[in-house]
Amino acid sequence: MSRLATQTQNTNWSGVAYGIVLGFVAAYFQFKVPPVLPVLFDSYAYSPFVGGALMSVFALAGLVLSVPVGHAIERHGALPFLGGAFTLMLAGSALGLAAPEDGTTMLLSRGLEGIGAAVLAVCMPAFSNMNAGPRHLSLVIAAQATWIPVGQVLANAIAGPFVADAVWQPVWWGGIAAITAMALWTVAIARGGRVALGPRKRSGDDDAAPAEPLSRREWGALLAATTLFFVWQVQFMAYFTWLPEYLVSVRGAANDAAVLASQLPAVMLLVVAFATGFVLRAGVGAPDLLVFGLALQAAGWLMVPFDTAPAWTIASSVVWGIAAGITPTCLWSLPATLLGGHRTGTVAAGVVLSGRYLGIIVGPILAPFLLAWFGDWDTAIAAFGIATAVTVPWAFYFARMARRLRAAQGTSR
């Protein structure tokens, strides 16, 4: 077996860092629009449809491409796709800078960026897991779970000093700088040959065996994990998209106070995600911990309609944020848990990511639909809580499925 296709017993921290930073860059590109969207509206008079589509086109590209890109990388190696991704993201950014006044052109630029970011998002968990030794795999997975909030924080940090002056271009230039740095890093590690960049059978490498195919039971477990990721991502996007509006329109909070309040669960997510990695490392099974995380997530939702005092609002945000740190760490660990870290390639990552992208598309638009259907926010929020609670028995069954799968794998090898 080629050393590029196997997981070593020792962690290659350079490879882990490379994979995780790929995710940070992809998330930065995805979330660079929200902090500058008011400036874009004021400067170019975009329609609300164009403004929303600047985000949706990203998720659509990921949904369509994650699985086929994962298969293609398994067959042909990662480097050509990474090169294409970097090129598309640079071209998309340049196109947006060149003609921002035209909404159609901006959508095209975001589409190009989204295609490239989909490749980076598929590679992130695969590369990180392949370069992590068994001792550190749970911690590496916990770091992966922070890629979205880290991307959001970076985009907001760069945009902050400029948006007051109605300037958005530095956020785009920051993305260009990040992609250029990643391209140079990729060339350096490819030449060094000491970092696993994914399963790859090279010409003349007789011992580079193809990756072991997944069984029907393993495919079923991956699809079950994908559905859990989808449901969780739906409620995650609904919460973070609409929490500030809810606090303003229903609870009477000021705009700046609502934005500040929405940061609390994000901070909790970052802290708890790393803590969850240590819990997993201590031997607690990810599928079992997922049951607890989803139950706590449902409780966080169901507390919101009773937010009659600031202290209760903070409490519900803390509960929801704790669950939002536990659950994605478990979800990101599922491919490695189900297949073993050495078999968690880009195909498995692409399958699970397809559930995430579908959730990103559905979540933000489902919340206003429920609001229109029920007529008030509190009932719509309760519906999210109940829907999340329904996933708890499904997660419990999934945990049993995962245990049976691992037992069968142990007896067949």
Coordinates of C-alpha atoms in Angstrom, one line a residue:
M1 CA 0.0 0.0 0.0
S2 CA 1.4 3.4 -1.0
R3 CA 2.2 5.7 1.9
L4 CA 0.0 8.3 0.3
A5 CA -3.0 6.0 0.7
T6 CA -2.5 4.9 4.2
Q7 CA -2.8 6.5 7.6
T8 CA 0.4 6.4 9.6
Q9 CA 0.6 5.6 13.3
N10 CA 2.2 9.0 13.9
T11 CA 0.5 12.3 13.2
N12 CA 1.9 14.4 10.3
W13 CA 1.0 17.8 11.7
S14 CA 2.0 19.6 8.5
G15 CA -0.5 17.5 6.6
V16 CA -3.2 18.1 9.3
A17 CA -2.6 21.8 9.3
Y18 CA -2.7 22.0 5.5
G19 CA -6.1 20.2 5.3
I20 CA -7.7 22.3 8.1
V21 CA -6.5 25.5 6.6
L22 CA -8.0 24.5 3.3
G23 CA -11.3 24.4 5.1
F24 CA -10.7 27.8 6.7
V25 CA -10.1 29.3 3.3
A26 CA -13.2 27.7 1.8
A27 CA -15.3 29.0 4.7
Y28 CA -13.9 32.5 4.4
F29 CA -14.9 32.6 0.7
Q30 CA -18.4 31.3 1.6
F31 CA -19.0 33.9 4.3
K32 CA -17.2 36.9 3.0
V33 CA -20.4 38.3 1.6
P34 CA -22.6 38.8 4.7
P35 CA -20.5 41.4 6.4
V36 CA -20.3 43.5 3.2
L37 CA -23.7 42.9 1.8
P38 CA -25.2 46.2 3.1
V39 CA -22.4 48.0 1.3
L40 CA -23.0 46.1 -1.9
F41 CA -26.7 46.9 -1.7
D42 CA -26.0 50.6 -1.2
S43 CA -23.3 50.8 -3.8
Y44 CA -24.9 48.8 -6.7
A45 CA -28.6 48.6 -5.9
Y46 CA -28.8 44.8 -6.1
S47 CA -32.2 43.2 -5.9
P48 CA -32.9 41.1 -2.8
F49 CA -32.8 38.0 -5.0
V50 CA -29.3 38.8 -6.1
G51 CA -28.2 39.5 -2.6
G52 CA -29.5 36.2 -1.3
A53 CA -28.3 34.3 -4.4
L54 CA -24.7 35.4 -3.7
M55 CA -24.7 33.0 -0.8
S56 CA -27.0 30.3 -2.2
V57 CA -25.0 29.7 -5.4
F58 CA -22.1 28.7 -3.2
A59 CA -24.1 26.0 -1.4
L60 CA -25.6 24.8 -4.8
A61 CA -22.2 24.3 -6.2
G62 CA -21.1 22.3 -3.2
L63 CA -24.3 20.2 -3.3
V64 CA -23.9 19.3 -7.0
L65 CA -20.1 18.8 -7.0
S66 CA -19.1 17.2 -3.6
V67 CA -19.7 13.6 -4.5
P68 CA -18.5 13.6 -8.1
V69 CA -15.4 15.6 -7.1
G70 CA -14.7 13.1 -4.3
H71 CA -14.9 10.2 -6.8
A72 CA -12.7 12.1 -9.3
I73 CA -10.0 12.8 -6.8
E74 CA -10.0 9.2 -5.7
R75 CA -9.4 8.2 -9.3
H76 CA -7.0 10.8 -10.5
G77 CA -5.3 12.3 -7.4
A78 CA -5.9 15.6 -5.7
L79 CA -3.3 17.9 -7.2
P80 CA -4.9 18.6 -10.5
F81 CA -8.2 19.4 -8.8
L82 CA -6.6 21.7 -6.2
G83 CA -4.9 23.5 -9.0
G84 CA -8.2 24.0 -10.8
A85 CA -9.9 25.1 -7.6
F86 CA -7.3 27.7 -6.9
T87 CA -7.5 29.0 -10.5
L88 CA -11.3 29.2 -10.4
M89 CA -11.4 31.0 -7.1
L90 CA -8.8 33.5 -8.2
A91 CA -10.7 34.1 -11.5
G92 CA -14.0 34.5 -9.6
S93 CA -12.5 37.0 -7.3
A94 CA -11.0 39.0 -10.1
L95 CA -14.3 39.0 -12.0
G96 CA -16.1 40.3 -9.0
L97 CA -13.6 43.1 -8.5
A98 CA -13.7 44.0 -12.2
A99 CA -17.5 44.3 -12.6
P100 CA -19.3 44.5 -9.2
E101 CA -22.0 46.8 -10.5
D102 CA -23.5 44.0 -12.6
G103 CA -25.5 41.5 -10.5
T104 CA -25.3 38.7 -13.1
T105 CA -21.5 39.0 -13.3
M106 CA -21.2 38.9 -9.5
L107 CA -23.3 35.8 -9.4
L108 CA -21.1 34.2 -12.0
S109 CA -18.0 35.2 -10.0
R110 CA -19.5 33.6 -6.9
G111 CA -20.3 30.5 -8.9
L112 CA -16.7 30.1 -9.9
E113 CA -15.6 30.7 -6.3
G114 CA -18.2 28.1 -5.1
I115 CA -16.9 25.4 -7.5
G116 CA -13.4 25.9 -6.2
A117 CA -14.4 26.1 -2.6
A118 CA -16.3 22.8 -3.0
V119 CA -13.1 21.1 -3.9
L120 CA -11.3 22.6 -0.9
A121 CA -14.2 21.5 1.4
V122 CA -14.1 17.9 0.2
C123 CA -10.3 17.8 0.6
M124 CA -10.3 19.3 4.1
P125 CA -11.6 16.3 6.2
A126 CA -10.0 13.7 3.9
F127 CA -6.5 15.2 4.1
S128 CA -6.7 16.0 7.8
N129 CA -7.9 12.5 8.7
M130 CA -5.3 10.7 6.5
N131 CA -2.4 12.6 8.1
A132 CA -3.7 12.1 11.7
G133 CA -2.5 9.2 13.7
P134 CA -5.1 7.2 15.7
R135 CA -4.0 8.9 18.9
H136 CA -4.8 12.4 17.7
L137 CA -7.6 11.7 15.2
S138 CA -10.4 12.9 17.6
L139 CA -8.6 16.2 18.2
V140 CA -8.1 16.7 14.5
I141 CA -11.7 16.1 13.9
A142 CA -12.6 18.7 16.6
A143 CA -10.4 21.2 14.8
Q144 CA -12.2 20.5 11.5
A145 CA -15.6 21.3 13.2
T146 CA -14.5 24.9 13.7
W147 CA -13.8 25.7 10.0
I148 CA -17.1 27.5 9.4
P149 CA -17.0 29.8 12.5
V150 CA -13.3 30.5 11.9
G151 CA -14.1 31.5 8.3
Q152 CA -16.8 33.8 9.6
V153 CA -14.6 35.4 12.2
L154 CA -11.9 36.0 9.7
A155 CA -14.2 37.6 7.1
N156 CA -15.8 39.8 9.8
A157 CA -12.4 40.8 11.1
I158 CA -11.2 41.9 7.7
A159 CA -14.4 43.6 6.8
G160 CA -14.8 45.5 10.1
P161 CA -12.4 48.3 9.5
F162 CA -13.7 49.1 6.0
V163 CA -17.4 48.7 5.9
A164 CA -18.0 51.9 7.9
D165 CA -16.4 53.7 4.9
A166 CA -18.6 51.8 2.5
V167 CA -15.5 49.8 1.2
W168 CA -15.8 46.1 0.5
Q169 CA -12.9 45.3 -1.9
P170 CA -10.3 44.5 0.8
V171 CA -12.4 41.4 1.8
W172 CA -12.0 40.2 -1.8
W173 CA -8.3 41.0 -1.8
G174 CA -7.9 39.0 1.4
G175 CA -9.3 36.0 -0.3
I176 CA -7.0 36.4 -3.3
A177 CA -4.0 36.6 -0.9
A178 CA -5.2 33.4 0.9
I179 CA -5.6 31.4 -2.3
T180 CA -2.2 32.5 -3.5
A181 CA -0.6 31.4 -0.2
M182 CA -2.4 28.1 -0.4
A183 CA -1.2 27.5 -3.9
L184 CA 2.4 28.1 -2.9
W185 CA 2.0 25.9 0.1
T186 CA 0.6 23.1 -2.1
V187 CA 3.5 23.3 -4.5
A188 CA 5.9 23.1 -1.6
I189 CA 4.4 20.0 0.0
A190 CA 3.9 18.3 -3.3
R191 CA 7.6 18.7 -4.1
G192 CA 8.5 17.5 -0.6
G193 CA 6.3 14.4 -0.9
R194 CA 6.1 14.1 2.9
V195 CA 2.4 14.9 3.2
A196 CA -0.5 12.6 2.2
L197 CA -2.6 14.5 -0.3
G198 CA -5.1 11.7 -0.8
P199 CA -5.3 8.2 -2.4
R200 CA -3.3 8.3 -5.6
K201 CA -1.9 5.5 -7.8
R202 CA 1.2 6.8 -9.6
S203 CA 2.7 5.4 -12.7
G204 CA 5.3 2.8 -11.9
D205 CA 4.2 2.5 -8.2
D206 CA 3.4 -1.2 -8.2
D207 CA 2.5 -1.3 -4.5
A208 CA 0.0 1.5 -4.7
A209 CA -3.1 -0.5 -4.3
P210 CA -6.5 1.1 -4.9
A211 CA -8.6 2.1 -2.0
E212 CA -10.7 -0.7 -0.5
P213 CA -14.2 -0.4 -1.8
L214 CA -17.1 0.4 0.6
S215 CA -19.5 -2.4 1.4
R216 CA -23.3 -1.9 1.0
R217 CA -23.6 -1.7 4.8
E218 CA -20.9 1.0 4.9
W219 CA -22.7 3.0 2.2
G220 CA -25.9 2.7 4.1
A221 CA -24.2 4.0 7.3
L222 CA -22.7 6.9 5.4
L223 CA -26.1 7.9 3.9
A224 CA -27.6 7.7 7.4
A225 CA -24.9 10.0 8.7
T226 CA -25.6 12.4 5.8
T227 CA -29.2 12.7 6.7
L228 CA -28.3 13.6 10.3
F229 CA -25.9 16.2 9.0
F230 CA -28.6 17.6 6.7
V231 CA -31.1 18.0 9.5
W232 CA -28.6 19.5 11.9
Q233 CA -27.3 21.9 9.3
V234 CA -30.9 23.1 8.5
Q235 CA -31.5 24.2 12.0
F236 CA -28.0 25.6 12.4
M237 CA -28.4 27.9 9.4
A238 CA -31.9 28.9 10.4
Y239 CA -30.7 29.8 13.9
F240 CA -27.7 31.9 12.9
T241 CA -29.4 33.5 9.9
W242 CA -32.6 34.7 11.8
L243 CA -31.6 35.0 15.4
P244 CA -30.7 38.7 15.2
E245 CA -34.0 39.5 13.4
Y246 CA -35.9 37.5 16.0
L247 CA -34.3 39.4 18.8
V248 CA -35.1 42.8 17.2
S249 CA -38.6 42.2 15.9
V250 CA -39.9 40.0 18.8
R251 CA -37.8 40.8 21.8
G252 CA -37.3 44.5 21.0
A253 CA -33.5 44.4 21.1
A254 CA -31.4 47.1 19.5
N255 CA -29.6 46.0 16.3
D256 CA -26.1 46.1 17.8
A257 CA -27.3 44.3 20.9
A258 CA -28.9 41.6 18.7
V259 CA -25.6 41.1 16.7
L260 CA -23.6 40.9 19.9
A261 CA -26.1 38.4 21.4
S262 CA -25.8 36.2 18.3
Q263 CA -22.0 36.0 18.8
L264 CA -22.4 34.2 22.1
P265 CA -23.5 30.8 20.7
A266 CA -20.7 31.1 18.0
V267 CA -18.1 31.5 20.7
M268 CA -19.6 28.6 22.7
L269 CA -19.4 26.5 19.5
L270 CA -15.7 27.2 19.1
V271 CA -14.8 26.4 22.7
V272 CA -17.0 23.3 23.1
A273 CA -15.9 21.8 19.7
F274 CA -12.3 21.6 21.0
A275 CA -13.5 20.2 24.3
T276 CA -15.5 17.6 22.5
G277 CA -12.4 16.4 20.8
F278 CA -10.8 15.5 24.2
V279 CA -14.0 13.7 25.2
L280 CA -13.9 11.6 22.0
R281 CA -10.2 11.0 22.6
A282 CA -11.0 9.7 26.1
G283 CA -13.0 6.9 24.5
V284 CA -16.6 8.2 24.3
G285 CA -18.1 7.0 21.0
A286 CA -19.1 9.8 18.6
P287 CA -22.4 8.2 17.6
D288 CA -23.4 7.9 21.3
L289 CA -22.3 11.5 22.1
L290 CA -24.2 12.7 19.0
V291 CA -27.5 11.5 20.7
F292 CA -26.8 13.8 23.7
G293 CA -25.7 16.7 21.4
L294 CA -29.0 16.6 19.4
A295 CA -31.1 16.3 22.6
L296 CA -29.4 19.4 24.0
Q297 CA -29.8 21.2 20.7
A298 CA -33.5 20.6 20.8
A299 CA -33.6 21.9 24.3
G300 CA -31.9 25.0 23.2
W301 CA -34.5 25.7 20.6
L302 CA -37.4 24.9 22.9
M303 CA -36.1 27.4 25.5
V304 CA -36.2 30.3 23.0
P305 CA -40.0 31.0 23.1
F306 CA -39.7 31.4 26.9
D307 CA -37.0 34.1 26.6
T308 CA -38.9 36.6 28.8
A309 CA -35.7 38.0 30.5
P310 CA -32.1 38.7 29.4
A311 CA -30.8 36.0 31.7
W312 CA -33.0 33.4 30.1
T313 CA -32.0 34.6 26.6
I314 CA -28.3 34.1 27.6
A315 CA -29.1 30.7 29.1
S316 CA -30.8 29.5 25.9
S317 CA -28.0 30.8 23.8
V318 CA -25.4 29.0 26.0
V319 CA -27.3 25.7 25.8
W320 CA -27.8 25.9 22.1
G321 CA -24.1 26.9 21.6
I322 CA -22.8 24.0 23.7
A323 CA -24.9 21.6 21.6
A324 CA -23.7 23.3 18.4
G325 CA -20.1 22.5 19.5
I326 CA -20.8 18.9 20.4
T327 CA -22.9 17.9 17.4
P328 CA -20.7 19.0 14.4
T329 CA -17.6 17.5 16.0
C330 CA -19.4 14.2 16.2
L331 CA -20.8 14.6 12.7
W332 CA -17.4 15.3 11.2
S333 CA -16.0 12.2 13.0
L334 CA -18.6 9.9 11.6
P335 CA -16.8 8.9 8.3
A336 CA -13.7 8.1 10.3
T337 CA -15.7 6.3 13.0
L338 CA -17.6 4.2 10.4
L339 CA -14.8 3.4 8.0
G340 CA -11.6 3.9 10.0
G341 CA -9.4 7.0 9.5
H342 CA -7.2 5.3 6.8
R343 CA -10.3 4.8 4.6
T344 CA -11.9 8.2 5.1
G345 CA -11.1 9.5 1.6
T346 CA -12.7 12.2 -0.5
V347 CA -15.7 10.1 -1.6
A348 CA -16.8 9.6 2.0
A349 CA -16.2 13.3 2.7
G350 CA -18.2 14.3 -0.4
V351 CA -21.2 12.1 0.6
V352 CA -21.4 13.6 4.0
L353 CA -20.8 17.2 2.8
S354 CA -23.7 16.9 0.4
G355 CA -26.0 16.7 3.4
R356 CA -24.4 19.8 4.8
Y357 CA -24.8 21.8 1.6
L358 CA -28.4 20.8 1.2
G359 CA -29.0 22.0 4.8
I360 CA -27.4 25.3 4.0
I361 CA -29.8 25.8 1.1
V362 CA -32.9 24.8 3.0
G363 CA -32.3 26.3 6.5
P364 CA -32.4 30.0 5.8
I365 CA -35.5 29.8 3.6
L366 CA -37.4 27.3 5.8
A367 CA -37.5 29.7 8.8
P368 CA -39.5 32.4 7.0
F369 CA -41.7 29.8 5.4
L370 CA -42.6 28.5 8.8
L371 CA -43.1 32.0 10.1
A372 CA -45.6 32.7 7.3
W373 CA -47.3 29.3 7.9
F374 CA -47.7 29.6 11.6
G375 CA -48.0 33.4 11.8
D376 CA -45.6 34.0 14.7
W377 CA -41.9 33.4 15.5
D378 CA -42.4 31.4 18.7
T379 CA -44.4 28.7 17.0
A380 CA -42.0 28.5 14.2
I381 CA -39.1 28.2 16.6
A382 CA -40.9 25.5 18.6
A383 CA -41.3 23.6 15.3
F384 CA -37.5 23.6 14.8
G385 CA -37.1 22.4 18.4
I386 CA -39.6 19.5 17.8
A387 CA -38.0 18.6 14.5
T388 CA -34.6 18.5 16.1
A389 CA -36.0 16.4 18.9
V390 CA -37.3 13.9 16.4
T391 CA -33.7 13.3 15.3
V392 CA -32.7 12.0 18.7
P393 CA -34.2 8.5 18.3
W394 CA -32.9 8.4 14.8
A395 CA -29.4 9.2 16.1
F396 CA -29.9 6.5 18.8
Y397 CA -30.7 3.9 16.1
F398 CA -27.7 5.2 14.1
A399 CA -25.4 4.6 17.1
R400 CA -26.6 1.0 17.2
M401 CA -26.0 0.7 13.4
A402 CA -22.5 2.1 13.8
R403 CA -21.7 -0.5 16.6
R404 CA -22.9 -3.4 14.4
L405 CA -20.9 -2.1 11.5
R406 CA -17.7 -1.8 13.4
A407 CA -18.3 -5.3 14.8
A408 CA -18.8 -6.7 11.3
Q409 CA -15.6 -5.0 10.1
G410 CA -13.7 -6.5 13.0
T411 CA -14.7 -10.0 12.2
S412 CA -14.1 -9.7 8.4
R413 CA -10.5 -8.6 8.7

